[in-house]
Every structure is written in C-alpha cells, then in structure tokens.
mmCIF file of C-alpha atoms and ligand atoms in Angstrom:
data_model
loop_
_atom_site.group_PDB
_atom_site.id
_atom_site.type_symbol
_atom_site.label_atom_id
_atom_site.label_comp_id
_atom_site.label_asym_id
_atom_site.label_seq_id
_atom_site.Cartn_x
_atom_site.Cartn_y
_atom_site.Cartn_z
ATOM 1 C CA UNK A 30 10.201 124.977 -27.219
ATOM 2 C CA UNK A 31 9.309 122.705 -30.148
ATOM 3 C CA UNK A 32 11.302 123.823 -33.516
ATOM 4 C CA UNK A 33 10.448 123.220 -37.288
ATOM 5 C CA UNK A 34 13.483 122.878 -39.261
ATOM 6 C CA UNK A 35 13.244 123.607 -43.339
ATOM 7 C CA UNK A 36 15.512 122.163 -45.741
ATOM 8 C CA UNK A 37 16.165 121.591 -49.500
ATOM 9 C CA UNK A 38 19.460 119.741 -49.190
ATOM 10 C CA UNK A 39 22.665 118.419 -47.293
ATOM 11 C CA UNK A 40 21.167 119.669 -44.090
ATOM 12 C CA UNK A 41 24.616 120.535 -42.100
ATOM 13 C CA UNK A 42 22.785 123.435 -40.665
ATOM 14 C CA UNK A 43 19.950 121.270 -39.427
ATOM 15 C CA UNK A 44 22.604 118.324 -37.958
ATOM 16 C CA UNK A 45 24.020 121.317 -36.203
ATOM 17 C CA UNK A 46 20.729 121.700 -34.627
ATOM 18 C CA UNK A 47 19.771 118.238 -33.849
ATOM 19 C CA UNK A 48 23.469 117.943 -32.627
ATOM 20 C CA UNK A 49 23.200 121.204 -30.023
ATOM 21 C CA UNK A 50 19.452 119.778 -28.912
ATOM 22 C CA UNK A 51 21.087 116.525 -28.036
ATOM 23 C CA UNK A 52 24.039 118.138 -26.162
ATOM 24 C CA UNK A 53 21.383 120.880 -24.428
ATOM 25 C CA UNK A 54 23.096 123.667 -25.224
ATOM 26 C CA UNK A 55 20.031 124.116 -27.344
ATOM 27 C CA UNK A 56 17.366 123.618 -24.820
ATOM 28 C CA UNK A 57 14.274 122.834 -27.563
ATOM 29 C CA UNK A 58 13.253 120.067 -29.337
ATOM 30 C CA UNK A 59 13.065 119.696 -32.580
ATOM 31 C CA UNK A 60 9.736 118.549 -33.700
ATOM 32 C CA UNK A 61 9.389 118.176 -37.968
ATOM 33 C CA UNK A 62 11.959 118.599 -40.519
ATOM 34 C CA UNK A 63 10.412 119.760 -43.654
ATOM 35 C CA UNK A 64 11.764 119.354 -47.686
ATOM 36 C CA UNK A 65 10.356 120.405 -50.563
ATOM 37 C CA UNK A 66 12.700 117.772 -52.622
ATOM 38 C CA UNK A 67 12.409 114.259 -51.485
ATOM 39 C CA UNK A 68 16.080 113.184 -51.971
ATOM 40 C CA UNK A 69 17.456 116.041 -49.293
ATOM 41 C CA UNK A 70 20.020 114.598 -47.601
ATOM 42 C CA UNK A 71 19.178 116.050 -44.818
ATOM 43 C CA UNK A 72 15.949 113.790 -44.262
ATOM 44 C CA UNK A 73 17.938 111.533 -43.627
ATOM 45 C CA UNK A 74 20.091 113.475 -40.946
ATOM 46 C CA UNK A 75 16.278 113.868 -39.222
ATOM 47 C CA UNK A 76 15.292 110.242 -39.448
ATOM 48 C CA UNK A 77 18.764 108.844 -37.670
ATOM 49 C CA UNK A 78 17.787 110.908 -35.051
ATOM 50 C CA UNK A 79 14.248 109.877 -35.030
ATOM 51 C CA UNK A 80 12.488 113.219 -35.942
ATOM 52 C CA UNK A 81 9.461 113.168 -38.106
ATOM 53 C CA UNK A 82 9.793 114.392 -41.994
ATOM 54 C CA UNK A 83 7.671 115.864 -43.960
ATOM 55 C CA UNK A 84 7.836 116.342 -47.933
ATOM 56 C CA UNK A 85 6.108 118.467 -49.965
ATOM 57 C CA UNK A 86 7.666 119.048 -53.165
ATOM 58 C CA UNK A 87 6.484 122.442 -54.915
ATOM 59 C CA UNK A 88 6.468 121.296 -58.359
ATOM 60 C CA UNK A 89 3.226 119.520 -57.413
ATOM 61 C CA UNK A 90 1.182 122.939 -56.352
ATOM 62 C CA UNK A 91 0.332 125.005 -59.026
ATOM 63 C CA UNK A 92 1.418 128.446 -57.524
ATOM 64 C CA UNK A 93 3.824 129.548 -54.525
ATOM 65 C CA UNK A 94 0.784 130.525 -52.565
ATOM 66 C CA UNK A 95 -0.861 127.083 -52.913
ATOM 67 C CA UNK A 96 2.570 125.491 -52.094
ATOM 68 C CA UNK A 97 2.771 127.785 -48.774
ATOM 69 C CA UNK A 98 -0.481 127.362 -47.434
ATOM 70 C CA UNK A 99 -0.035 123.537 -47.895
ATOM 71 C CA UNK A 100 3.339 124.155 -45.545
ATOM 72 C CA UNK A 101 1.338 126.272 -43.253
ATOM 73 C CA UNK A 102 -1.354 123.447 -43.020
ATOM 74 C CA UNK A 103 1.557 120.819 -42.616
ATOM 75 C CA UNK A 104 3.238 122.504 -39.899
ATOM 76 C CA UNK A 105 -0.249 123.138 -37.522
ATOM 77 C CA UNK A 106 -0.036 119.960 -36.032
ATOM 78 C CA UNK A 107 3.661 120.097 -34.897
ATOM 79 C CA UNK A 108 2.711 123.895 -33.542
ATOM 80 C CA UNK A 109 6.178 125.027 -34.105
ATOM 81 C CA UNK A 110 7.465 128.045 -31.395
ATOM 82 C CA UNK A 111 9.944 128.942 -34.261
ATOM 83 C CA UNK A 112 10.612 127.856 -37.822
ATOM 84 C CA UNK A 113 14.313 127.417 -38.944
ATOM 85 C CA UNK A 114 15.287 127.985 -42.364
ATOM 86 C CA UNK A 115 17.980 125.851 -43.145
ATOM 87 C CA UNK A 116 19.180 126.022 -46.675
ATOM 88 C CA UNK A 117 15.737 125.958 -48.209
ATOM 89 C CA UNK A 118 15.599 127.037 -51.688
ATOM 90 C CA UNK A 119 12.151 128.352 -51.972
ATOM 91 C CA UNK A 120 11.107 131.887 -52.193
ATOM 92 C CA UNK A 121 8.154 132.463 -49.342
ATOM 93 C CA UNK A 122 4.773 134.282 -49.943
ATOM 94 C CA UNK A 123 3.822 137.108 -47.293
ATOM 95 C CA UNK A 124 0.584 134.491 -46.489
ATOM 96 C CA UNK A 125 3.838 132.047 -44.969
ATOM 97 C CA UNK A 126 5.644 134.578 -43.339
ATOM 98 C CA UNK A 127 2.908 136.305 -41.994
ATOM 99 C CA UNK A 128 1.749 132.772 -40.203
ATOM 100 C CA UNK A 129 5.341 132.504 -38.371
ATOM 101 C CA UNK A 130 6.321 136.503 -38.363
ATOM 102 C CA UNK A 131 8.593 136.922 -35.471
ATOM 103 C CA UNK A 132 9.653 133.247 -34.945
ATOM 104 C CA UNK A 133 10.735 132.547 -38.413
ATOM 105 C CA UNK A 134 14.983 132.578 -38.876
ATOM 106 C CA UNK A 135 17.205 132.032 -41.961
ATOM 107 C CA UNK A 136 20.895 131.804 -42.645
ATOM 108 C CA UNK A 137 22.562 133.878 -45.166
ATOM 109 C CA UNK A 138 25.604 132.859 -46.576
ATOM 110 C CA UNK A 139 27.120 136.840 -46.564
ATOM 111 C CA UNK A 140 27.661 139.922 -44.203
ATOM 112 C CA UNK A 141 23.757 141.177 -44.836
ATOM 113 C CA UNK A 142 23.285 143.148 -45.839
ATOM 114 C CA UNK A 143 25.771 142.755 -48.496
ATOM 115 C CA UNK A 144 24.640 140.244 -51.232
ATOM 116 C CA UNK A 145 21.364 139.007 -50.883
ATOM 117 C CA UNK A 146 20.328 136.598 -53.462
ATOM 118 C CA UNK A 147 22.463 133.841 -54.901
ATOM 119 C CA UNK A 148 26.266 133.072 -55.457
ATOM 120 C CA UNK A 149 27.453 135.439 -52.196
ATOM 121 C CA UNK A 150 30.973 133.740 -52.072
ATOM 122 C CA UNK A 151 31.626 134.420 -55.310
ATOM 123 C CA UNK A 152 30.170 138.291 -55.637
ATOM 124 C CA UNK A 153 32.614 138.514 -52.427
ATOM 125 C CA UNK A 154 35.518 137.284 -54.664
ATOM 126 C CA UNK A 155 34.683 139.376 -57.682
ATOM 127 C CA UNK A 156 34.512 142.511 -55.131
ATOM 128 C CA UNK A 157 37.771 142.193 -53.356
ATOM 129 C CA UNK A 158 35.975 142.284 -50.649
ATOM 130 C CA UNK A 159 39.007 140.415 -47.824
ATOM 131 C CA UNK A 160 35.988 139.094 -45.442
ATOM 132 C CA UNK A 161 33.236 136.883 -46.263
ATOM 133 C CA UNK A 162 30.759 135.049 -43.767
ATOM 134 C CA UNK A 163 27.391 134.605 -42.500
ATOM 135 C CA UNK A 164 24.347 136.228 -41.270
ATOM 136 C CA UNK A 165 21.250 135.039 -39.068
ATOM 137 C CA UNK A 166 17.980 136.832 -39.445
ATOM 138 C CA UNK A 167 14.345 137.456 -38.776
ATOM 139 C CA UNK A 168 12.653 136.735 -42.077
ATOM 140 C CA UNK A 169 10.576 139.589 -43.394
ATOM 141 C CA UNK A 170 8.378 140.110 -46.359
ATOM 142 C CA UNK A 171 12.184 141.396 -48.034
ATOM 143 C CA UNK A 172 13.927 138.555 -49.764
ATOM 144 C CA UNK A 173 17.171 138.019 -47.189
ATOM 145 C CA UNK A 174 16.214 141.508 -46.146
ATOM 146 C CA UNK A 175 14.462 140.812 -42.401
ATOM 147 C CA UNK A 176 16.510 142.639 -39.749
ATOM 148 C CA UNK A 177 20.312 140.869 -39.241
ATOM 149 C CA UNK A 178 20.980 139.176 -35.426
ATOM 150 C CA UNK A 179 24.239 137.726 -35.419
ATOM 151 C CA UNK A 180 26.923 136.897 -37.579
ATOM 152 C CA UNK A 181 30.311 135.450 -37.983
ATOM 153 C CA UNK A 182 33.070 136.689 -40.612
ATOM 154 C CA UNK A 183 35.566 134.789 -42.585
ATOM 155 C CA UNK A 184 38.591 136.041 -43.710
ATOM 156 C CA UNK A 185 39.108 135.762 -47.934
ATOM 157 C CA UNK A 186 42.889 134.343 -48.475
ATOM 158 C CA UNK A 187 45.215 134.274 -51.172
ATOM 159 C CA UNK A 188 44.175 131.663 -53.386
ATOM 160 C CA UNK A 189 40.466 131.042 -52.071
ATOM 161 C CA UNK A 190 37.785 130.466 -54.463
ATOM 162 C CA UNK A 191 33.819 130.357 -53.654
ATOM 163 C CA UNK A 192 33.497 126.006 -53.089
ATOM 164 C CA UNK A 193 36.633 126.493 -50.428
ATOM 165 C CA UNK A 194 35.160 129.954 -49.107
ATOM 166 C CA UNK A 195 31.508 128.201 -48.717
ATOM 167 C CA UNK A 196 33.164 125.315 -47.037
ATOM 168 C CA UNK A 197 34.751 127.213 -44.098
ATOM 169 C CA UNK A 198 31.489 129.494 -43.822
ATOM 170 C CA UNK A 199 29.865 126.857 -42.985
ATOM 171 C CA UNK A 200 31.464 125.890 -40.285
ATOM 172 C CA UNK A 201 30.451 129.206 -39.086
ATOM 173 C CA UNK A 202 27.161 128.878 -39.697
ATOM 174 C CA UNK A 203 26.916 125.316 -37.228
ATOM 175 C CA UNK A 204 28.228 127.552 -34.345
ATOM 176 C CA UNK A 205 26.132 130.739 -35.621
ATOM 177 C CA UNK A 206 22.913 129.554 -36.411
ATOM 178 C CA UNK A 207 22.101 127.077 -32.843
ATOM 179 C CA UNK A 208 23.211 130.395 -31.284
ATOM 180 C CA UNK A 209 20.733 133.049 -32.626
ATOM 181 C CA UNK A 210 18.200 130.504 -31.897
ATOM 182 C CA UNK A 211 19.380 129.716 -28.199
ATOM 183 C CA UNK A 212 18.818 133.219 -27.046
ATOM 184 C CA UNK A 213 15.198 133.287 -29.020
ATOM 185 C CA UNK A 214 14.004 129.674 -27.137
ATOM 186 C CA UNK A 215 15.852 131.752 -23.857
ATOM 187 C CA UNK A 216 13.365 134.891 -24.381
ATOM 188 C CA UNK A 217 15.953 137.495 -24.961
ATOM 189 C CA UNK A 218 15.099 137.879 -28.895
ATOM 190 C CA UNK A 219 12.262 139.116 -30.584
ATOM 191 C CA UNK A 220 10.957 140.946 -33.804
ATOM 192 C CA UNK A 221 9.380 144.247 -33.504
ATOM 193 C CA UNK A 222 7.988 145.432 -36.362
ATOM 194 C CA UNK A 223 11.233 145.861 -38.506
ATOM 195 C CA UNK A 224 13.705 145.907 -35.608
ATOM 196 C CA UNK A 225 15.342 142.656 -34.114
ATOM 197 C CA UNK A 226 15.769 143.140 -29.935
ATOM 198 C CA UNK A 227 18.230 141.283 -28.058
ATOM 199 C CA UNK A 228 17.450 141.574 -24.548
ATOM 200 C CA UNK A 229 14.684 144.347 -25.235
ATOM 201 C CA UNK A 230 17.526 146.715 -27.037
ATOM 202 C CA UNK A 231 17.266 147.239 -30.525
ATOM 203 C CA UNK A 232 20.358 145.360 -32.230
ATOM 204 C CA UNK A 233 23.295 146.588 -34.436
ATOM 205 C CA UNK A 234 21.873 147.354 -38.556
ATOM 206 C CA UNK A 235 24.555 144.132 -39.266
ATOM 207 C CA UNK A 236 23.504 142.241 -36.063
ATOM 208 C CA UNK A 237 25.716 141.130 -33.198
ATOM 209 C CA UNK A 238 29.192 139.608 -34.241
ATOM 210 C CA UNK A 239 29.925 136.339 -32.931
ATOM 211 C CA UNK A 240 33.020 136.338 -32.280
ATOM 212 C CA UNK A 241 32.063 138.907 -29.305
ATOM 213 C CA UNK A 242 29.601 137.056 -27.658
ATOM 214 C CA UNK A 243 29.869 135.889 -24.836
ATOM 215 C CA UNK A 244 26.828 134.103 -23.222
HETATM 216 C C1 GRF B 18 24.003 127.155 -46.191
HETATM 217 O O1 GRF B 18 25.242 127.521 -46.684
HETATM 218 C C2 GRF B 18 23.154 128.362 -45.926
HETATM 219 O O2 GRF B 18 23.890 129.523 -45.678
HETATM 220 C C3 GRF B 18 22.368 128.532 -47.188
HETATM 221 O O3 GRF B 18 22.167 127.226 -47.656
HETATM 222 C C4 GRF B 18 23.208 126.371 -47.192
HETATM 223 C C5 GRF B 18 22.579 125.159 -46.579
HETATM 224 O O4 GRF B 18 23.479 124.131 -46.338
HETATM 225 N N1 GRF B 18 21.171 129.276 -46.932
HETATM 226 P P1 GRF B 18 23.046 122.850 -45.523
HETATM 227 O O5 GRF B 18 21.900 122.182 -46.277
HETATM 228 O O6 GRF B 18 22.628 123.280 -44.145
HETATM 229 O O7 GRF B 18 24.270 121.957 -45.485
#
C-alpha cells in the first residue's frame, strides 16, 4: 500500500512512519510527504530517506477550497491507499475529505473526544484531569470529531506542565499512530459511514486502548 504523509512541522510522527516502513512492521510504502510551509522540518526527515516532497503553501491560494483541490490534484499522481495526517495545521474542506473519506487518519494530541481543537495538554492541566494522551482517527467532515481507533494514555504527575506533558505524548503517538495504520494497510479497519470497524466490529466510542493490544 502506497501512503501520503501530511505535515506542517518537526515531523516525529512521520519519522515514526518512515522508521516502521523501513523495519516492516509497517508493510507500505510511503510514497509523498506533503507541507504546506516550506521550512517543515520534517521535509527534510522525507528527503534523507529519499521520499518525494511536495509543498504547497496555503497563503498562496486564495480560499481553503482552492488550497484543497490543489492538494487533491497534487496527490493523484502518487494515488495514495491512505493519507496520514501528521501534525498538519490546516483545517480541511468536505471537497478534501470527501476525495480520501475512509482512508484519511489524524493524530490528536488528547483522549477524543475530550478537547478537540488547540492547546489539549494544557486544557488537561487546567481540568485536573490525572491522564492525558493521544487519539488516532478516521477524519470526518467534524473538526477532530471522525470516529476514535486507538489510543494511548499518559499519566499527569506532580509538577508536569503542557511542553513536558506534549513531550512524553509523543512518544506515544510514534508507537500509536504506525499501529492504527498497520491494521488499515492489513484490511482489518475501515470507515462505515460514522462508525470505525476493526475486524468488521464496530469499535469502542474512545477507540481501542493501546496498551491492550496485542497483535
Ligand atoms: C503531534 O503532537 C500531533 O499530535 C499533533 O501535531 C503534532 C505533530 O508533531 N497533531 P510532529 O510534527 O509529528 O513532530
């Protein structure tokens, strides 16, 4: 299965990717990496390992629809069998997801569906909530709303603020995120209509917690 990877920035999530390709314990290849900001570090995660990049920066279309349908068109060539979104900052139009609907993923830096939206760590914090983590879903026409499919939890510590939180997240996230999209390249996951199914049963309203699965 060829992948399309979408970043705006460091790109951890998408070395955790080229890094579980390489090792085939993600049996797919990775086929574009796509940024909307040319100084991403993670293009140049993509180019050391000799994957094609793509830039299209937004600020140069004059709406979000114009700005999609130039992705859409970028991507055809590479026909991607699922589109990874990995830390990219952009808000997508229903014209995007409707051209990768079902085989479109994002991480979420919270327990979805607790605090979609921005600055997750720290509305965790200000909650008392005592876990934090990550979530992996289907991307729906709902911002970080699409049906949850696995996650990992963090537990919030004496002391902990949202930079040291996000940092031990996302460590998480490199073991959750090549995961979720193992079983999709392996068949067992799909989107149907609103409903995420793992193995052709519908999947827990939070997803499946990492920490119990075990193949
Ligand atoms: C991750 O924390 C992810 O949860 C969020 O954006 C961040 C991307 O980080 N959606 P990186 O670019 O993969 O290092």
């Amino acid at each position: 299965m060829k992948l399309a990877v979408l970043i705006s920035g460091s790109g951890s999530n998408l070395q955790a990717f080229i890094d579980a390709c390489e090792a085939g314990t993600l049996p797919a290849d990775i086929a574009v990496v796509l940024s909307n900001k040319s100084e991403a570090g993670g293009l140049a995660r993509a180019e050391a390992a000799d994957i094609p990049t793509l830039v299209i920066d937004h600020r140069e279309f004059e709406s979000r629809e114009a700005f999609d349908a130039a992705m859409v068109a970028a991507l055809a060539p590479f026909a991607p069998d699922l589109v990874i979104l990995a830390g990219f900052m952009r808000i997508l139009t229903p014209a995007f997801i409707a051209a990768f609907r079902g085989r479109l993923l994002n991480i979420h830096p919270s327990l979805l569906p607790k605090y979609p939206g921005l600055h997750t760590h720290q509305r965790a914090l200000d909650a008392g909530d005592t876990e934090a983590g990550a979530t992996v879903h289907f991307v729906t026409e709902e911002l970080d709303g699409g049906p949850p499919i696995l996650f990992a939890q963090v537990a919030i510590v004496e002391g902990d603020n949202a930079a040291l939180l996000a940092d031990r997240v996302q460590l998480r996230e490199h073991q959750l995120y090549p995961q979720a999209a193992r079983w999709f390249v392996e068949g067992r996951l799909a989107l149907q209509g609103d409903r995420a199914l793992l193995d052709g049963e519908p999947l827990p309203p939070s997803g499946v917690d990492l920490d119990k699965v075990q193949d």
